[in-house]
Amino acid sequence: MLEDRTTAAPSATAWPAAYPQGYAVVDVETTGLARDDRIISAAVYRLDARGEVEDHWYTLVNPQRDPGPVWIHGLTNDVLRDAPLFPDVAEEFAARLDGRVLVAHNAVFDWQMIAREYARAKREAPVRHRLCTIALSKALDLPLPNHKLESLAAHFGVVQQRAHHALDDARVLAEAFRPSLVAAAAGGVRLPLNECRPLTEWSDRPAPRIGQQAGYSGYRAASWRPSRKRPACPYPNPGRYEEGKRLKQGMRVAFSGDTSVERDLLEDRATEAGLHVATSLSRLTSLLVTNDPDSGTSKVVKARQFGTPVVDEAAFGQLLADVEPADG
């Protein structure tokens, strides 16, 4: 049971005064990971300062385009056809977020998708800070085998009923966040808060026709998918990534181990940003992305040997938001 796995809540005087007064635990399902992909469902669990659930909300959203990887989220064109458009739910969504810290698993992704939808609607989401539960689990040094939501849920005894359904994913995360928050407060752990900067303008590329979404023609609605040959990266390799600086188009990026986002979708996003997705690691690799740098996989071992920079999935997501154009 969840109660058997949590830390007893600290007294009112022991709760850190600097902690936020409210949280909005969010999950969005989307048509993909690219900058012009759309939200197709969203859920919010509002929590008080101690992580107790106040209420929850869920909506479908008509993306007015191909729904993308239906085998992941299960939302078909028929299901979404009569759903409201994002501008129709923007006010209610904003009311759920207003004045709260946005909490999500790989929060930079959810925040970017939300910010873009509001920018398209010529509005701003009332969010000033976000908290990534992947970063929080690392700060708490939780003994997780990987950084998937299902692993975090299992650690706290939370039962997941419908993976990749926004409402159930948000519920699971809310139930796992409360004991994480209690443990952080009891241990005096600083919450890994990041500033959110809303977009102020937006322009979309033409949306793909239904059934013809670019990048998904090679996927199949099954438990396996054939490997896809990606187009050659058009940019020269500018060298290794340097900590504190931006990624640059042409950099060679390799992935190792489990990711909270589907690997194919994560690689698609890197490719669209102008990066070279490498299937192996060599001295020419600019960056290795892994959530488990101590795993001992061949890529991690080679990264140590070659001195290849390593970042986790959440940090990589932040870097992808601002990739430097290639020279010339």
PDB file of C-alpha atoms in Angstrom, residues 91-307:
ATOM      1  CA  GLU A  91      -9.101  29.415 -20.082  1.00  0.00           C
ATOM      2  CA  GLU A  92     -10.055  26.393 -17.970  1.00  0.00           C
ATOM      3  CA  PHE A  93      -6.564  24.925 -18.364  1.00  0.00           C
ATOM      4  CA  ALA A  94      -5.029  28.233 -17.279  1.00  0.00           C
ATOM      5  CA  ALA A  95      -7.271  28.366 -14.207  1.00  0.00           C
ATOM      6  CA  ARG A  96      -5.903  24.979 -13.155  1.00  0.00           C
ATOM      7  CA  LEU A  97      -2.299  26.137 -13.550  1.00  0.00           C
ATOM      8  CA  ASP A  98      -2.557  29.677 -12.194  1.00  0.00           C
ATOM      9  CA  GLY A  99      -0.310  30.421  -9.230  1.00  0.00           C
ATOM     10  CA  ARG A 100       1.049  26.876  -9.011  1.00  0.00           C
ATOM     11  CA  VAL A 101       4.283  25.081  -9.804  1.00  0.00           C
ATOM     12  CA  LEU A 102       3.824  22.848 -12.835  1.00  0.00           C
ATOM     13  CA  VAL A 103       4.916  19.302 -11.943  1.00  0.00           C
ATOM     14  CA  ALA A 104       5.517  16.715 -14.665  1.00  0.00           C
ATOM     15  CA  HIS A 105       7.663  13.723 -15.508  1.00  0.00           C
ATOM     16  CA  ASN A 106      10.250  15.199 -17.920  1.00  0.00           C
ATOM     17  CA  ALA A 107       8.678  18.592 -17.217  1.00  0.00           C
ATOM     18  CA  VAL A 108      10.530  20.535 -19.893  1.00  0.00           C
ATOM     19  CA  PHE A 109       8.650  18.599 -22.585  1.00  0.00           C
ATOM     20  CA  ASP A 110       5.176  19.134 -21.088  1.00  0.00           C
ATOM     21  CA  TRP A 111       5.929  22.807 -20.468  1.00  0.00           C
ATOM     22  CA  GLN A 112       7.174  23.388 -24.028  1.00  0.00           C
ATOM     23  CA  MET A 113       4.083  21.761 -25.529  1.00  0.00           C
ATOM     24  CA  ILE A 114       1.781  23.816 -23.283  1.00  0.00           C
ATOM     25  CA  ALA A 115       3.640  27.078 -23.951  1.00  0.00           C
ATOM     26  CA  ARG A 116       3.438  26.531 -27.703  1.00  0.00           C
ATOM     27  CA  GLU A 117      -0.295  25.851 -27.598  1.00  0.00           C
ATOM     28  CA  TYR A 118      -0.884  29.060 -25.670  1.00  0.00           C
ATOM     29  CA  ALA A 119       1.327  31.003 -28.070  1.00  0.00           C
ATOM     30  CA  ARG A 120      -0.722  29.673 -31.004  1.00  0.00           C
ATOM     31  CA  ALA A 121      -3.843  30.870 -29.193  1.00  0.00           C
ATOM     32  CA  LYS A 122      -2.159  34.271 -28.673  1.00  0.00           C
ATOM     33  CA  ARG A 123      -2.211  33.836 -24.916  1.00  0.00           C
ATOM     34  CA  GLU A 124       0.274  33.015 -22.153  1.00  0.00           C
ATOM     35  CA  ALA A 125       0.077  30.113 -19.723  1.00  0.00           C
ATOM     36  CA  PRO A 126       0.134  31.415 -16.119  1.00  0.00           C
ATOM     37  CA  VAL A 127       3.104  29.274 -15.116  1.00  0.00           C
ATOM     38  CA  ARG A 128       6.298  30.712 -13.686  1.00  0.00           C
ATOM     39  CA  HIS A 129       8.072  27.625 -12.359  1.00  0.00           C
ATOM     40  CA  ARG A 130       8.145  23.919 -13.143  1.00  0.00           C
ATOM     41  CA  LEU A 131       9.414  20.876 -11.261  1.00  0.00           C
ATOM     42  CA  CYS A 132      10.581  17.710 -13.003  1.00  0.00           C
ATOM     43  CA  THR A 133       9.955  14.524 -11.022  1.00  0.00           C
ATOM     44  CA  ILE A 134      12.917  12.876 -12.750  1.00  0.00           C
ATOM     45  CA  ALA A 135      15.170  15.579 -11.296  1.00  0.00           C
ATOM     46  CA  LEU A 136      13.468  15.273  -7.894  1.00  0.00           C
ATOM     47  CA  SER A 137      13.951  11.490  -7.786  1.00  0.00           C
ATOM     48  CA  LYS A 138      17.653  12.055  -8.477  1.00  0.00           C
ATOM     49  CA  ALA A 139      17.889  14.704  -5.763  1.00  0.00           C
ATOM     50  CA  LEU A 140      16.320  12.199  -3.347  1.00  0.00           C
ATOM     51  CA  ASP A 141      18.651   9.456  -4.601  1.00  0.00           C
ATOM     52  CA  LEU A 142      15.746   7.047  -5.026  1.00  0.00           C
ATOM     53  CA  PRO A 143      16.872   3.492  -5.907  1.00  0.00           C
ATOM     54  CA  LEU A 144      15.084   3.334  -9.274  1.00  0.00           C
ATOM     55  CA  PRO A 145      16.158   0.954 -12.073  1.00  0.00           C
ATOM     56  CA  ASN A 146      15.412   3.684 -14.638  1.00  0.00           C
ATOM     57  CA  HIS A 147      13.580   6.985 -14.895  1.00  0.00           C
ATOM     58  CA  LYS A 148      10.301   5.830 -16.399  1.00  0.00           C
ATOM     59  CA  LEU A 149       7.092   6.867 -14.672  1.00  0.00           C
ATOM     60  CA  GLU A 150       6.190   3.216 -14.097  1.00  0.00           C
ATOM     61  CA  SER A 151       9.394   2.731 -12.070  1.00  0.00           C
ATOM     62  CA  LEU A 152       8.695   5.771  -9.903  1.00  0.00           C
ATOM     63  CA  ALA A 153       5.142   4.531  -9.384  1.00  0.00           C
ATOM     64  CA  ALA A 154       6.294   1.027  -8.454  1.00  0.00           C
ATOM     65  CA  HIS A 155       8.761   2.432  -5.918  1.00  0.00           C
ATOM     66  CA  PHE A 156       5.923   4.130  -4.025  1.00  0.00           C
ATOM     67  CA  GLY A 157       3.405   1.336  -4.515  1.00  0.00           C
ATOM     68  CA  VAL A 158       1.210   3.307  -6.916  1.00  0.00           C
ATOM     69  CA  VAL A 159      -0.783   1.144  -9.324  1.00  0.00           C
ATOM     70  CA  GLN A 160      -0.785   2.358 -12.927  1.00  0.00           C
ATOM     71  CA  GLN A 161      -3.997   1.436 -14.742  1.00  0.00           C
ATOM     72  CA  ARG A 162      -3.735   3.049 -18.205  1.00  0.00           C
ATOM     73  CA  ALA A 163      -0.220   4.040 -19.242  1.00  0.00           C
ATOM     74  CA  HIS A 164      -0.090   6.948 -21.719  1.00  0.00           C
ATOM     75  CA  HIS A 165      -3.588   8.081 -20.781  1.00  0.00           C
ATOM     76  CA  ALA A 166      -3.180  11.664 -19.574  1.00  0.00           C
ATOM     77  CA  LEU A 167      -5.608  11.409 -16.657  1.00  0.00           C
ATOM     78  CA  ASP A 168      -4.174   8.176 -15.273  1.00  0.00           C
ATOM     79  CA  ASP A 169      -0.564   9.269 -15.824  1.00  0.00           C
ATOM     80  CA  ALA A 170      -1.308  12.522 -13.958  1.00  0.00           C
ATOM     81  CA  ARG A 171      -2.982  10.568 -11.130  1.00  0.00           C
ATOM     82  CA  VAL A 172      -0.037   8.198 -10.849  1.00  0.00           C
ATOM     83  CA  LEU A 173       2.406  11.080 -10.816  1.00  0.00           C
ATOM     84  CA  ALA A 174       0.383  12.981  -8.214  1.00  0.00           C
ATOM     85  CA  GLU A 175       0.341   9.927  -5.929  1.00  0.00           C
ATOM     86  CA  ALA A 176       4.084   9.416  -6.383  1.00  0.00           C
ATOM     87  CA  PHE A 177       4.858  13.119  -5.996  1.00  0.00           C
ATOM     88  CA  ARG A 178       3.352  13.436  -2.522  1.00  0.00           C
ATOM     89  CA  PRO A 179       5.731  10.971  -0.798  1.00  0.00           C
ATOM     90  CA  SER A 180       8.597  12.466  -2.813  1.00  0.00           C
ATOM     91  CA  LEU A 181       7.639  15.929  -1.533  1.00  0.00           C
ATOM     92  CA  VAL A 182       7.337  14.642   2.037  1.00  0.00           C
ATOM     93  CA  ALA A 183      10.767  12.980   1.802  1.00  0.00           C
ATOM     94  CA  ALA A 184      12.291  16.183   0.414  1.00  0.00           C
ATOM     95  CA  ALA A 185      10.801  18.271   3.228  1.00  0.00           C
ATOM     96  CA  ALA A 186      11.900  15.784   5.897  1.00  0.00           C
ATOM     97  CA  GLY A 187      15.435  15.659   4.499  1.00  0.00           C
ATOM     98  CA  GLY A 188      15.773  19.366   3.829  1.00  0.00           C
ATOM     99  CA  VAL A 189      16.215  18.715   0.097  1.00  0.00           C
ATOM    100  CA  ARG A 190      15.952  21.774  -2.109  1.00  0.00           C
ATOM    101  CA  LEU A 191      13.257  21.318  -4.744  1.00  0.00           C
ATOM    102  CA  PRO A 192      14.693  21.401  -8.308  1.00  0.00           C
ATOM    103  CA  LEU A 193      12.550  24.290  -9.568  1.00  0.00           C
ATOM    104  CA  ASN A 194      13.126  25.804 -13.019  1.00  0.00           C
ATOM    105  CA  GLU A 195      11.818  29.075 -14.402  1.00  0.00           C
ATOM    106  CA  CYS A 196       9.197  28.936 -17.173  1.00  0.00           C
ATOM    107  CA  ARG A 197       9.284  31.624 -19.821  1.00  0.00           C
ATOM    108  CA  PRO A 198       6.112  31.805 -21.916  1.00  0.00           C
ATOM    109  CA  LEU A 199       6.389  32.232 -25.665  1.00  0.00           C
ATOM    110  CA  THR A 200       5.148  35.562 -26.965  1.00  0.00           C
ATOM    111  CA  GLU A 201       4.781  34.743 -30.661  1.00  0.00           C
ATOM    112  CA  TRP A 202       4.379  31.661 -32.837  1.00  0.00           C
ATOM    113  CA  SER A 203       4.186  30.557 -36.468  1.00  0.00           C
ATOM    114  CA  ASP A 204       3.367  27.022 -37.616  1.00  0.00           C
ATOM    115  CA  ARG A 205       4.461  25.053 -40.615  1.00  0.00           C
ATOM    116  CA  PRO A 206       1.575  23.614 -42.656  1.00  0.00           C
ATOM    117  CA  ALA A 207       0.010  20.749 -40.714  1.00  0.00           C
ATOM    118  CA  PRO A 208       0.304  17.287 -42.306  1.00  0.00           C
ATOM    119  CA  ARG A 209      -2.898  15.782 -43.626  1.00  0.00           C
ATOM    120  CA  ILE A 210      -4.648  13.169 -41.539  1.00  0.00           C
ATOM    121  CA  GLY A 211      -2.987   9.812 -42.090  1.00  0.00           C
ATOM    122  CA  GLN A 212       0.129  11.385 -43.616  1.00  0.00           C
ATOM    123  CA  GLN A 213       2.014  12.874 -40.694  1.00  0.00           C
ATOM    124  CA  ALA A 214       5.652  13.400 -41.568  1.00  0.00           C
ATOM    125  CA  GLY A 215       7.968  11.147 -39.613  1.00  0.00           C
ATOM    126  CA  TYR A 216       5.365   8.514 -38.725  1.00  0.00           C
ATOM    127  CA  SER A 217       4.928   6.683 -42.012  1.00  0.00           C
ATOM    128  CA  GLY A 218       7.406   4.030 -40.892  1.00  0.00           C
ATOM    129  CA  TYR A 219       5.778   3.304 -37.542  1.00  0.00           C
ATOM    130  CA  ARG A 220       3.440   0.412 -36.962  1.00  0.00           C
ATOM    131  CA  ALA A 221       0.810   0.017 -34.291  1.00  0.00           C
ATOM    132  CA  ALA A 222       2.484  -2.953 -32.669  1.00  0.00           C
ATOM    133  CA  SER A 223       4.877  -3.825 -29.872  1.00  0.00           C
ATOM    134  CA  TRP A 224       7.808  -3.587 -32.282  1.00  0.00           C
ATOM    135  CA  ARG A 225       8.686  -1.324 -35.166  1.00  0.00           C
ATOM    136  CA  PRO A 226      11.156  -1.847 -37.998  1.00  0.00           C
ATOM    137  CA  SER A 227      14.248   0.308 -37.853  1.00  0.00           C
ATOM    138  CA  ARG A 228      13.999   3.434 -39.948  1.00  0.00           C
ATOM    139  CA  LYS A 229      16.835   4.831 -41.996  1.00  0.00           C
ATOM    140  CA  ARG A 230      17.145   8.478 -41.078  1.00  0.00           C
ATOM    141  CA  PRO A 231      18.234  11.043 -43.654  1.00  0.00           C
ATOM    142  CA  ALA A 232      21.884  12.052 -43.483  1.00  0.00           C
ATOM    143  CA  CYS A 233      22.505  15.073 -41.274  1.00  0.00           C
ATOM    144  CA  PRO A 234      23.169  18.004 -43.623  1.00  0.00           C
ATOM    145  CA  TYR A 235      25.481  19.802 -41.202  1.00  0.00           C
ATOM    146  CA  PRO A 236      29.165  19.129 -40.414  1.00  0.00           C
ATOM    147  CA  ASN A 237      30.042  17.935 -36.918  1.00  0.00           C
ATOM    148  CA  PRO A 238      31.189  21.025 -34.948  1.00  0.00           C
ATOM    149  CA  GLY A 239      32.761  18.882 -32.218  1.00  0.00           C
ATOM    150  CA  ARG A 240      31.864  18.030 -28.653  1.00  0.00           C
ATOM    151  CA  TYR A 241      29.208  19.613 -26.534  1.00  0.00           C
ATOM    152  CA  GLU A 242      30.596  21.875 -23.801  1.00  0.00           C
ATOM    153  CA  GLU A 243      28.788  22.124 -20.476  1.00  0.00           C
ATOM    154  CA  GLY A 244      26.949  25.388 -20.052  1.00  0.00           C
ATOM    155  CA  LYS A 245      26.828  26.065 -23.772  1.00  0.00           C
ATOM    156  CA  ARG A 246      24.222  25.327 -26.431  1.00  0.00           C
ATOM    157  CA  LEU A 247      23.979  22.298 -28.645  1.00  0.00           C
ATOM    158  CA  LYS A 248      24.865  23.094 -32.249  1.00  0.00           C
ATOM    159  CA  GLN A 249      23.394  21.665 -35.422  1.00  0.00           C
ATOM    160  CA  GLY A 250      25.531  18.815 -36.729  1.00  0.00           C
ATOM    161  CA  MET A 251      26.552  17.494 -33.315  1.00  0.00           C
ATOM    162  CA  ARG A 252      26.531  13.706 -33.053  1.00  0.00           C
ATOM    163  CA  VAL A 253      24.237  12.520 -30.251  1.00  0.00           C
ATOM    164  CA  ALA A 254      23.975   8.927 -28.970  1.00  0.00           C
ATOM    165  CA  PHE A 255      21.386   7.496 -26.574  1.00  0.00           C
ATOM    166  CA  SER A 256      21.824   4.722 -24.010  1.00  0.00           C
ATOM    167  CA  GLY A 257      19.375   2.953 -21.701  1.00  0.00           C
ATOM    168  CA  ASP A 258      15.741   3.605 -20.873  1.00  0.00           C
ATOM    169  CA  THR A 259      14.067   6.947 -21.502  1.00  0.00           C
ATOM    170  CA  SER A 260      10.768   8.262 -20.154  1.00  0.00           C
ATOM    171  CA  VAL A 261       9.801   9.353 -23.684  1.00  0.00           C
ATOM    172  CA  GLU A 262       9.625   6.756 -26.465  1.00  0.00           C
ATOM    173  CA  ARG A 263      13.131   6.483 -27.932  1.00  0.00           C
ATOM    174  CA  ASP A 264      11.994   6.813 -31.558  1.00  0.00           C
ATOM    175  CA  LEU A 265      10.146  10.016 -30.754  1.00  0.00           C
ATOM    176  CA  LEU A 266      13.089  11.432 -28.811  1.00  0.00           C
ATOM    177  CA  GLU A 267      15.431  10.671 -31.712  1.00  0.00           C
ATOM    178  CA  ASP A 268      12.962  12.251 -34.150  1.00  0.00           C
ATOM    179  CA  ARG A 269      13.032  15.428 -32.116  1.00  0.00           C
ATOM    180  CA  ALA A 270      16.845  15.490 -32.129  1.00  0.00           C
ATOM    181  CA  THR A 271      16.903  14.940 -35.891  1.00  0.00           C
ATOM    182  CA  GLU A 272      14.414  17.749 -36.503  1.00  0.00           C
ATOM    183  CA  ALA A 273      16.635  20.055 -34.443  1.00  0.00           C
ATOM    184  CA  GLY A 274      19.489  19.379 -36.877  1.00  0.00           C
ATOM    185  CA  LEU A 275      21.460  16.922 -34.768  1.00  0.00           C
ATOM    186  CA  HIS A 276      23.063  13.716 -36.039  1.00  0.00           C
ATOM    187  CA  VAL A 277      21.566  10.738 -34.173  1.00  0.00           C
ATOM    188  CA  ALA A 278      24.311   8.131 -33.878  1.00  0.00           C
ATOM    189  CA  THR A 279      23.589   4.452 -33.237  1.00  0.00           C
ATOM    190  CA  SER A 280      27.028   3.853 -31.728  1.00  0.00           C
ATOM    191  CA  LEU A 281      29.542   5.863 -29.740  1.00  0.00           C
ATOM    192  CA  SER A 282      32.966   6.863 -31.064  1.00  0.00           C
ATOM    193  CA  ARG A 283      35.571   9.562 -30.534  1.00  0.00           C
ATOM    194  CA  LEU A 284      33.508  11.761 -32.863  1.00  0.00           C
ATOM    195  CA  THR A 285      30.386  11.600 -30.674  1.00  0.00           C
ATOM    196  CA  SER A 286      29.489  15.041 -29.320  1.00  0.00           C
ATOM    197  CA  LEU A 287      27.195  13.939 -26.494  1.00  0.00           C
ATOM    198  CA  LEU A 288      25.767  10.840 -24.819  1.00  0.00           C
ATOM    199  CA  VAL A 289      22.242  11.010 -23.397  1.00  0.00           C
ATOM    200  CA  THR A 290      21.532   8.511 -20.617  1.00  0.00           C
ATOM    201  CA  ASN A 291      19.482   8.466 -17.426  1.00  0.00           C
ATOM    202  CA  ASP A 292      21.871   5.953 -15.856  1.00  0.00           C
ATOM    203  CA  PRO A 293      25.517   7.055 -16.247  1.00  0.00           C
ATOM    204  CA  ASP A 294      26.643   4.250 -13.911  1.00  0.00           C
ATOM    205  CA  SER A 295      24.967   1.444 -15.867  1.00  0.00           C
ATOM    206  CA  GLY A 296      28.114   0.014 -17.433  1.00  0.00           C
ATOM    207  CA  THR A 297      26.605  -0.283 -20.928  1.00  0.00           C
ATOM    208  CA  SER A 298      29.048  -0.311 -23.826  1.00  0.00           C
ATOM    209  CA  LYS A 299      28.163   3.282 -24.740  1.00  0.00           C
ATOM    210  CA  VAL A 300      28.637   4.516 -21.179  1.00  0.00           C
ATOM    211  CA  VAL A 301      31.979   2.689 -20.906  1.00  0.00           C
ATOM    212  CA  LYS A 302      33.181   4.147 -24.213  1.00  0.00           C
ATOM    213  CA  ALA A 303      32.017   7.616 -23.160  1.00  0.00           C
ATOM    214  CA  ARG A 304      34.264   7.357 -20.099  1.00  0.00           C
ATOM    215  CA  GLN A 305      37.176   6.136 -22.208  1.00  0.00           C
ATOM    216  CA  PHE A 306      36.800   8.894 -24.800  1.00  0.00           C
ATOM    217  CA  GLY A 307      35.826  11.656 -22.374  1.00  0.00           C
TER     218      GLY A 307
END
